[in-house]
Amino acid sequence: MSQLAGGKVALHPIIQFVSLPHILSTMSSTTASNKRGGSSNPKRKNNNNNKKSTKVKQSTPDPPLECTQEDFNALLQDASELADFDEAASELIDCARYGEVDACRAILDVWSSKQQPTQAIANATDSSKSTPLHKASANGHLSTVQLLLSRGADHLQNDSGNTPLHWAAASGHAEVVNMLLSHYDEEAKNSKTNKLQPLDVLLKNSFGRSVLTEGFQSGDTKTVEYLLNHDSAEEERLIGGLDGKAVNDDEMGVGGSGGGEVTNGDGDGGKKSVVHEFDFLRDCGVEDGPCVLIRELPIAHADNPFGAEAIEDTTGLGIWCASLVMARWLASPYMVERMKNKTILELGAGCGIPALAAAVHGKPKSVAITDLNPQTIDNIRHNIELNNCNDVAIGSSIDWGDVSTYPSEKLDYVICSDCIYQKEIVPLLKRVVIGLLKCNDSDVSDGGGSFLYVAPDGGRDGLPEFIAAMKSEGFECLKEEFAPDEYTGNPLKSGDEEDCFLHFQELSSTVYVLYEFKRC
């Protein structure tokens, strides 16, 4: 979680606002930001239990053929040779995932007339109850989404409560979001009954996150604009939360990830949580390395998690992908050796993943894991205990705008991941870093302290200004390079690709940059 204007406005490391005035005026008193995220390659299993669609949707036409008629005839032949409905459904899900629109068209043409009496092939599901529309929406395949909508695909929730709109919003696929909203609005308008309703951008998944919150997380302004302009995002609901028909946060649960467990542990207000088990060296050729356990909590008041002041921001209860990249960097043998017997502090730590990776994998002198929101600090302390790091790590509160909350001793390393989303925060964050790091003077044998930062390559308002400011007076840029591929691979100990896709969609599809600035 970032802090702006002396700790008065909170910006979680996951959303930029290129059109900030428009968005904030639309949201009224709701302040901004959040994240989590991209696409991976989920495991394939099939479990087709949805009821057959009774209405053929006409508001969205088929997209045009992308291949030649001769090639399409060959695809029709291939589709007709699939063994049974289950195989056809499984192939449709895979083709939708990869945007093979004409292969999807062929399967739908052949198998729609052969479908089971209890379901439509367009609504086939995999082991997580995700449909072809989920897969195409998550990966931004607009023409495939259009085809599925034209063939009667329903907008369903999967086992995690995510809809296709959740996944499209989380991945920042603005035109897919617009198509889904427009299509189902038109379907509801043309329906002769009240059974078909427009989509609801405040509908929550099993993590307590609404479509709108996931859109904030994507960092894509156009996606947020489409969601905020929808009728279901009316100002009264944004300010007051969901109406009485919505599911309460306390009723929402989450599943385990990577060998994790569902808990109702201390500090989460009785709400369910998920514990992730991370192996940050699994793609680096290191076997049987230590694992890092991280509890992630449902974000309180998910449709307005930012509050009126920074201290009310609960977005740090979630995990953002840049922190996983930072954790892998700090767990690398090179960084472990550099940080031996050094003092480390993480700013805007959220769940504290990078700092705990440094503590678990290395032997630092001390690790301070900081944020501002009390519930986030409680969760940080819980994660410290989960990893048996009480002897070296502490969870504490720092208000970036209040120097009295800074530690008294200067530090060897300050770390932070993806905390810049507005130009206005640049002077504040630089001032905080200067206030925390050791100076390069005669009392410091190995020079001044270092600031380590990880962020996506672009798409963050204020990031270029921040990097320029850090390269100017007072700091030397020692590192500015793309994160290696192994840093964006699946970090879960289980290696489960489906879990990784569900929880950290953006990790494998985003380019991250590693920065190091040394205090002069």
GROMACS .gro file of C-alpha atoms in nm, residues 134-452:
model
  319
  134HIS     CA    1  -1.404  -1.745  -1.876
  135LYS     CA    2  -1.093  -1.852  -2.067
  136ALA     CA    3  -1.143  -1.625  -2.367
  137SER     CA    4  -1.228  -1.327  -2.146
  138ALA     CA    5  -0.928  -1.378  -1.917
  139ASN     CA    6  -0.690  -1.380  -2.212
  140GLY     CA    7  -0.847  -1.091  -2.402
  141HIS     CA    8  -0.955  -1.285  -2.710
  142LEU     CA    9  -1.223  -1.044  -2.827
  143SER     CA   10  -1.340  -1.229  -3.140
  144THR     CA   11  -1.366  -1.556  -2.945
  145VAL     CA   12  -1.570  -1.382  -2.676
  146GLN     CA   13  -1.796  -1.243  -2.948
  147LEU     CA   14  -1.843  -1.589  -3.098
  148LEU     CA   15  -1.930  -1.748  -2.763
  149LEU     CA   16  -2.179  -1.473  -2.685
  150SER     CA   17  -2.344  -1.512  -3.024
  151ARG     CA   18  -2.378  -1.887  -2.958
  152GLY     CA   19  -2.558  -1.846  -2.627
  153ALA     CA   20  -2.281  -1.861  -2.367
  154ASP     CA   21  -2.409  -1.777  -2.022
  155HIS     CA   22  -2.224  -1.554  -1.777
  156LEU     CA   23  -2.155  -1.795  -1.490
  157GLN     CA   24  -1.951  -1.800  -1.170
  158ASN     CA   25  -1.682  -2.066  -1.128
  159ASP     CA   26  -1.574  -2.242  -0.809
  160SER     CA   27  -1.395  -1.926  -0.690
  161GLY     CA   28  -1.696  -1.708  -0.758
  162ASN     CA   29  -1.524  -1.544  -1.054
  163THR     CA   30  -1.726  -1.458  -1.363
  164PRO     CA   31  -1.582  -1.395  -1.711
  165LEU     CA   32  -1.624  -1.024  -1.634
  166HIS     CA   33  -1.411  -1.062  -1.317
  167TRP     CA   34  -1.127  -1.215  -1.520
  168ALA     CA   35  -1.152  -0.969  -1.808
  169ALA     CA   36  -1.146  -0.678  -1.563
  170ALA     CA   37  -0.859  -0.822  -1.359
  171SER     CA   38  -0.650  -0.861  -1.674
  172GLY     CA   39  -0.733  -0.511  -1.801
  173HIS     CA   40  -0.900  -0.629  -2.124
  174ALA     CA   41  -1.113  -0.319  -2.167
  175GLU     CA   42  -1.283  -0.409  -2.496
  176VAL     CA   43  -1.380  -0.752  -2.364
  177VAL     CA   44  -1.526  -0.583  -2.056
  178ASN     CA   45  -1.722  -0.346  -2.278
  179MET     CA   46  -1.850  -0.629  -2.498
  180LEU     CA   47  -1.966  -0.838  -2.202
  181LEU     CA   48  -2.145  -0.547  -2.038
  182SER     CA   49  -2.310  -0.434  -2.361
  183HIS     CA   50  -2.416  -0.783  -2.466
  184TYR     CA   51  -2.586  -0.880  -2.143
  185ASP     CA   52  -2.743  -0.535  -2.104
  186GLU     CA   53  -2.904  -0.583  -2.444
  187GLU     CA   54  -3.010  -0.938  -2.361
  188ALA     CA   55  -3.178  -0.821  -2.041
  189LYS     CA   56  -3.348  -0.535  -2.227
  190ASN     CA   57  -3.488  -0.771  -2.491
  191SER     CA   58  -3.594  -1.040  -2.245
  192LYS     CA   59  -3.968  -1.086  -2.204
  193THR     CA   60  -3.919  -1.207  -1.846
  194ASN     CA   61  -3.717  -1.082  -1.549
  195LYS     CA   62  -3.494  -1.390  -1.551
  196LEU     CA   63  -3.221  -1.220  -1.751
  197GLN     CA   64  -3.055  -0.933  -1.564
  198PRO     CA   65  -2.774  -0.697  -1.665
  199LEU     CA   66  -2.431  -0.776  -1.524
  200ASP     CA   67  -2.338  -0.631  -1.186
  201VAL     CA   68  -1.991  -0.473  -1.158
  202LEU     CA   69  -2.019  -0.488  -0.778
  203LEU     CA   70  -2.072  -0.866  -0.773
  204LYS     CA   71  -1.808  -1.020  -0.547
  205ASN     CA   72  -1.606  -1.337  -0.596
  206SER     CA   73  -1.512  -1.573  -0.314
  207PHE     CA   74  -1.230  -1.342  -0.208
  208GLY     CA   75  -1.471  -1.057  -0.143
  209ARG     CA   76  -1.348  -0.875  -0.454
  210SER     CA   77  -1.597  -0.716  -0.689
  211VAL     CA   78  -1.552  -0.684  -1.063
  212LEU     CA   79  -1.487  -0.313  -1.005
  213THR     CA   80  -1.214  -0.388  -0.751
  214GLU     CA   81  -1.052  -0.631  -0.994
  215GLY     CA   82  -1.069  -0.363  -1.260
  216PHE     CA   83  -0.885  -0.124  -1.028
  217GLN     CA   84  -0.622  -0.393  -0.980
  218SER     CA   85  -0.559  -0.422  -1.352
  219GLY     CA   86  -0.414  -0.072  -1.376
  220ASP     CA   87  -0.606  -0.012  -1.700
  221THR     CA   88  -0.793   0.318  -1.697
  222LYS     CA   89  -1.024   0.231  -1.987
  223THR     CA   90  -1.136  -0.086  -1.808
  224VAL     CA   91  -1.219   0.116  -1.496
  225GLU     CA   92  -1.402   0.374  -1.705
  226TYR     CA   93  -1.626   0.112  -1.867
  227LEU     CA   94  -1.706  -0.039  -1.526
  228LEU     CA   95  -1.778   0.293  -1.358
  229ASN     CA   96  -2.003   0.404  -1.643
  230HIS     CA   97  -2.219   0.094  -1.610
  231ASP     CA   98  -2.561   0.134  -1.450
  232SER     CA   99  -2.474  -0.110  -1.170
  233ALA     CA  100  -2.195   0.124  -1.052
  234GLU     CA  101  -2.430   0.400  -0.949
  235GLU     CA  102  -2.287   0.646  -0.700
  236GLU     CA  103  -2.511   0.544  -0.410
  237ARG     CA  104  -2.394   0.183  -0.427
  238LEU     CA  105  -2.028   0.283  -0.460
  239ILE     CA  106  -2.047   0.493  -0.147
  240GLY     CA  107  -2.277   0.271   0.057
  241GLY     CA  108  -2.164  -0.071  -0.064
  242LEU     CA  109  -2.376  -0.347  -0.209
  243ASP     CA  110  -2.748  -0.362  -0.146
  244GLY     CA  111  -2.917  -0.615   0.077
  245LYS     CA  112  -2.934  -0.877  -0.197
  246ALA     CA  113  -2.556  -0.903  -0.214
  247VAL     CA  114  -2.351  -1.163  -0.033
  248ASN     CA  115  -2.186  -1.027   0.281
  249ASP     CA  116  -1.810  -1.043   0.327
  250ASP     CA  117  -1.857  -1.281   0.620
  251GLU     CA  118  -2.031  -1.531   0.394
  252MET     CA  119  -1.751  -1.538   0.141
  253GLY     CA  120  -1.476  -1.797   0.168
  254VAL     CA  121  -1.163  -1.875  -0.028
  255GLY     CA  122  -0.985  -2.194  -0.118
  256GLY     CA  123  -0.631  -2.296  -0.041
  257SER     CA  124  -0.349  -2.241  -0.286
  258GLY     CA  125  -0.030  -2.429  -0.342
  259GLY     CA  126  -0.078  -2.664  -0.051
  260GLY     CA  127  -0.230  -2.388   0.162
  261GLU     CA  128  -0.516  -2.421   0.404
  262VAL     CA  129  -0.838  -2.237   0.471
  263THR     CA  130  -0.828  -2.079   0.815
  264ASN     CA  131  -1.017  -1.850   1.045
  265GLY     CA  132  -0.702  -1.740   1.221
  266ASP     CA  133  -0.649  -1.448   1.455
  267GLY     CA  134  -0.647  -1.104   1.306
  268ASP     CA  135  -0.885  -1.167   1.019
  269GLY     CA  136  -1.203  -1.077   1.199
  270GLY     CA  137  -1.334  -1.432   1.169
  271LYS     CA  138  -1.336  -1.421   0.791
  272LYS     CA  139  -1.187  -1.702   0.590
  273SER     CA  140  -0.837  -1.668   0.454
  274VAL     CA  141  -0.600  -1.859   0.231
  275VAL     CA  142  -0.242  -1.956   0.312
  276HIS     CA  143  -0.012  -1.979   0.009
  277GLU     CA  144   0.304  -2.188   0.020
  278PHE     CA  145   0.570  -2.030  -0.201
  279ASP     CA  146   0.891  -2.188  -0.328
  280PHE     CA  147   1.076  -1.891  -0.472
  281LEU     CA  148   1.368  -2.102  -0.595
  282ARG     CA  149   1.167  -2.370  -0.777
  283ASP     CA  150   1.252  -2.230  -1.121
  284CYS     CA  151   1.613  -2.151  -1.031
  285GLY     CA  152   1.750  -2.506  -1.019
  286VAL     CA  153   1.744  -2.522  -0.637
  287GLU     CA  154   1.576  -2.828  -0.487
  288ASP     CA  155   1.440  -2.866  -0.134
  289GLY     CA  156   1.484  -2.497  -0.055
  290PRO     CA  157   1.290  -2.329   0.226
  291CYS     CA  158   0.933  -2.223   0.159
  292VAL     CA  159   0.757  -1.902   0.257
  293LEU     CA  160   0.403  -1.920   0.398
  294ILE     CA  161   0.180  -1.619   0.339
  295ARG     CA  162  -0.173  -1.565   0.459
  296GLU     CA  163  -0.389  -1.355   0.230
  297LEU     CA  164  -0.715  -1.215   0.367
  298PRO     CA  165  -1.034  -1.106   0.193
  299ILE     CA  166  -1.018  -0.730   0.151
  300ALA     CA  167  -1.256  -0.563   0.395
  301HIS     CA  168  -1.532  -0.356   0.232
  302ALA     CA  169  -1.410  -0.476  -0.108
  303ASP     CA  170  -1.613  -0.223  -0.305
  304ASN     CA  171  -1.468   0.072  -0.114
  305PRO     CA  172  -1.152  -0.070   0.047
  306PHE     CA  173  -0.959   0.258   0.048
  307GLY     CA  174  -1.146   0.456   0.309
  308ALA     CA  175  -1.131   0.830   0.362
  309GLU     CA  176  -0.772   0.820   0.490
  310ALA     CA  177  -0.468   0.603   0.423
  311ILE     CA  178  -0.497   0.425   0.757
  312GLU     CA  179  -0.837   0.288   0.648
  313ASP     CA  180  -0.698   0.128   0.330
  314THR     CA  181  -0.728  -0.252   0.349
  315THR     CA  182  -0.599  -0.335   0.001
  316GLY     CA  183  -0.270  -0.452   0.155
  317LEU     CA  184  -0.450  -0.765   0.275
  318GLY     CA  185  -0.417  -0.898  -0.081
  319ILE     CA  186  -0.114  -1.004  -0.286
  320TRP     CA  187   0.012  -0.821  -0.595
  321CYS     CA  188   0.239  -0.982  -0.850
  322ALA     CA  189   0.528  -0.736  -0.836
  323SER     CA  190   0.584  -0.841  -0.475
  324LEU     CA  191   0.632  -1.201  -0.592
  325VAL     CA  192   0.895  -1.087  -0.841
  326MET     CA  193   1.070  -0.888  -0.567
  327ALA     CA  194   1.058  -1.192  -0.337
  328ARG     CA  195   1.229  -1.408  -0.598
  329TRP     CA  196   1.496  -1.144  -0.645
  330LEU     CA  197   1.567  -1.128  -0.271
  331ALA     CA  198   1.567  -1.509  -0.240
  332SER     CA  199   1.836  -1.543  -0.507
  333PRO     CA  200   2.177  -1.662  -0.375
  334TYR     CA  201   2.342  -1.337  -0.487
  335MET     CA  202   2.104  -1.115  -0.290
  336VAL     CA  203   2.107  -1.349   0.010
  337GLU     CA  204   2.484  -1.308   0.031
  338ARG     CA  205   2.464  -0.929  -0.011
  339MET     CA  206   2.204  -0.893   0.263
  340LYS     CA  207   2.384  -1.106   0.521
  341ASN     CA  208   2.397  -0.918   0.853
  342LYS     CA  209   2.226  -0.615   0.693
  343THR     CA  210   1.922  -0.418   0.809
  344ILE     CA  211   1.617  -0.427   0.577
  345LEU     CA  212   1.288  -0.237   0.576
  346GLU     CA  213   0.995  -0.292   0.338
  347LEU     CA  214   0.763   0.000   0.259
  348GLY     CA  215   0.397  -0.058   0.170
  349ALA     CA  216   0.453  -0.424   0.247
  350GLY     CA  217   0.096  -0.556   0.234
  351CYS     CA  218   0.132  -0.924   0.321
  352GLY     CA  219   0.509  -0.882   0.359
  353ILE     CA  220   0.618  -1.136   0.098
  354PRO     CA  221   0.953  -0.982  -0.017
  355ALA     CA  222   1.076  -0.903   0.333
  356LEU     CA  223   0.983  -1.249   0.458
  357ALA     CA  224   1.156  -1.406   0.158
  358ALA     CA  225   1.472  -1.219   0.261
  359ALA     CA  226   1.432  -1.337   0.620
  360VAL     CA  227   1.356  -1.700   0.537
  361HIS     CA  228   1.621  -1.748   0.269
  362GLY     CA  229   1.900  -1.536   0.416
  363LYS     CA  230   2.056  -1.418   0.738
  364PRO     CA  231   1.987  -1.044   0.764
  365LYS     CA  232   2.055  -0.861   1.087
  366SER     CA  233   1.697  -0.733   1.107
  367VAL     CA  234   1.387  -0.703   0.889
  368ALA     CA  235   1.116  -0.440   0.942
  369ILE     CA  236   0.794  -0.505   0.750
  370THR     CA  237   0.583  -0.190   0.741
  371ASP     CA  238   0.244  -0.064   0.630
  372LEU     CA  239  -0.018   0.167   0.784
  373ASN     CA  240  -0.356  -0.004   0.817
  374PRO     CA  241  -0.389  -0.184   1.155
  375GLN     CA  242  -0.548  -0.498   1.008
  376THR     CA  243  -0.270  -0.518   0.749
  377ILE     CA  244  -0.009  -0.486   1.026
  378ASP     CA  245  -0.182  -0.765   1.220
  379ASN     CA  246  -0.166  -0.988   0.912
  380ILE     CA  247   0.204  -0.906   0.864
  381ARG     CA  248   0.271  -1.015   1.223
  382HIS     CA  249   0.071  -1.332   1.163
  383ASN     CA  250   0.286  -1.409   0.857
  384ILE     CA  251   0.602  -1.347   1.057
  385GLU     CA  252   0.486  -1.609   1.306
  386LEU     CA  253   0.388  -1.850   1.028
  387ASN     CA  254   0.750  -1.844   0.908
  388ASN     CA  255   0.908  -1.855   1.257
  389CYS     CA  256   1.083  -1.525   1.191
  390ASN     CA  257   1.007  -1.347   1.520
  391ASP     CA  258   1.377  -1.343   1.608
  392VAL     CA  259   1.469  -1.128   1.306
  393ALA     CA  260   1.149  -0.967   1.170
  394ILE     CA  261   0.899  -0.719   1.312
  395GLY     CA  262   0.575  -0.581   1.173
  396SER     CA  263   0.529  -0.210   1.234
  397SER     CA  264   0.342   0.098   1.118
  398ILE     CA  265   0.500   0.382   0.921
  399ASP     CA  266   0.314   0.692   0.806
  400TRP     CA  267   0.522   0.815   0.512
  401GLY     CA  268   0.430   1.175   0.587
  402ASP     CA  269   0.521   1.159   0.957
  403VAL     CA  270   0.895   1.132   1.025
  404SER     CA  271   0.827   1.055   1.391
  405THR     CA  272   0.710   0.709   1.281
  406TYR     CA  273   1.042   0.631   1.109
  407PRO     CA  274   1.291   0.399   1.286
  408SER     CA  275   1.570   0.582   1.472
  409GLU     CA  276   1.855   0.394   1.303
  410LYS     CA  277   1.931   0.430   0.934
  411LEU     CA  278   1.907   0.118   0.719
  412ASP     CA  279   2.119  -0.078   0.473
  413TYR     CA  280   1.827  -0.167   0.244
  414VAL     CA  281   1.482  -0.023   0.183
  415ILE     CA  282   1.263  -0.229  -0.051
  416CYS     CA  283   0.931  -0.156  -0.218
  417SER     CA  284   0.725  -0.307  -0.502
  418ASP     CA  285   0.485  -0.134  -0.742
  419CYS     CA  286   0.383   0.158  -0.520
  420ILE     CA  287   0.384   0.442  -0.775
  421TYR     CA  288   0.054   0.526  -0.942
  422GLN     CA  289   0.043   0.906  -0.943
  423LYS     CA  290   0.302   1.176  -1.009
  424GLU     CA  291   0.203   1.345  -0.683
  425ILE     CA  292   0.349   1.062  -0.477
  426VAL     CA  293   0.700   1.090  -0.629
  427PRO     CA  294   0.844   1.358  -0.395
  428LEU     CA  295   0.694   1.188  -0.089
  429LEU     CA  296   0.836   0.844  -0.163
  430LYS     CA  297   1.181   0.982  -0.243
  431ARG     CA  298   1.174   1.183   0.080
  432VAL     CA  299   1.081   0.867   0.276
  433VAL     CA  300   1.364   0.668   0.117
  434ILE     CA  301   1.615   0.943   0.194
  435GLY     CA  302   1.490   0.956   0.551
  436LEU     CA  303   1.539   0.581   0.601
  437LEU     CA  304   1.864   0.490   0.423
  438LYS     CA  305   2.219   0.522   0.552
  439CYS     CA  306   2.419   0.807   0.407
  440ASN     CA  307   2.746   0.757   0.221
  441ASP     CA  308   2.984   0.907   0.477
  442SER     CA  309   3.294   0.816   0.671
  443ASP     CA  310   3.093   0.624   0.930
  444VAL     CA  311   2.962   0.376   0.669
  445SER     CA  312   3.228   0.128   0.558
  446ASP     CA  313   3.050   0.002   0.246
  447GLY     CA  314   2.889   0.326   0.131
  448GLY     CA  315   2.530   0.444   0.155
  449GLY     CA  316   2.222   0.227   0.175
  450SER     CA  317   2.036   0.086  -0.127
  451PHE     CA  318   1.676   0.122  -0.238
  452LEU     CA  319   1.539  -0.178  -0.431
   0.00000   0.00000   0.00000
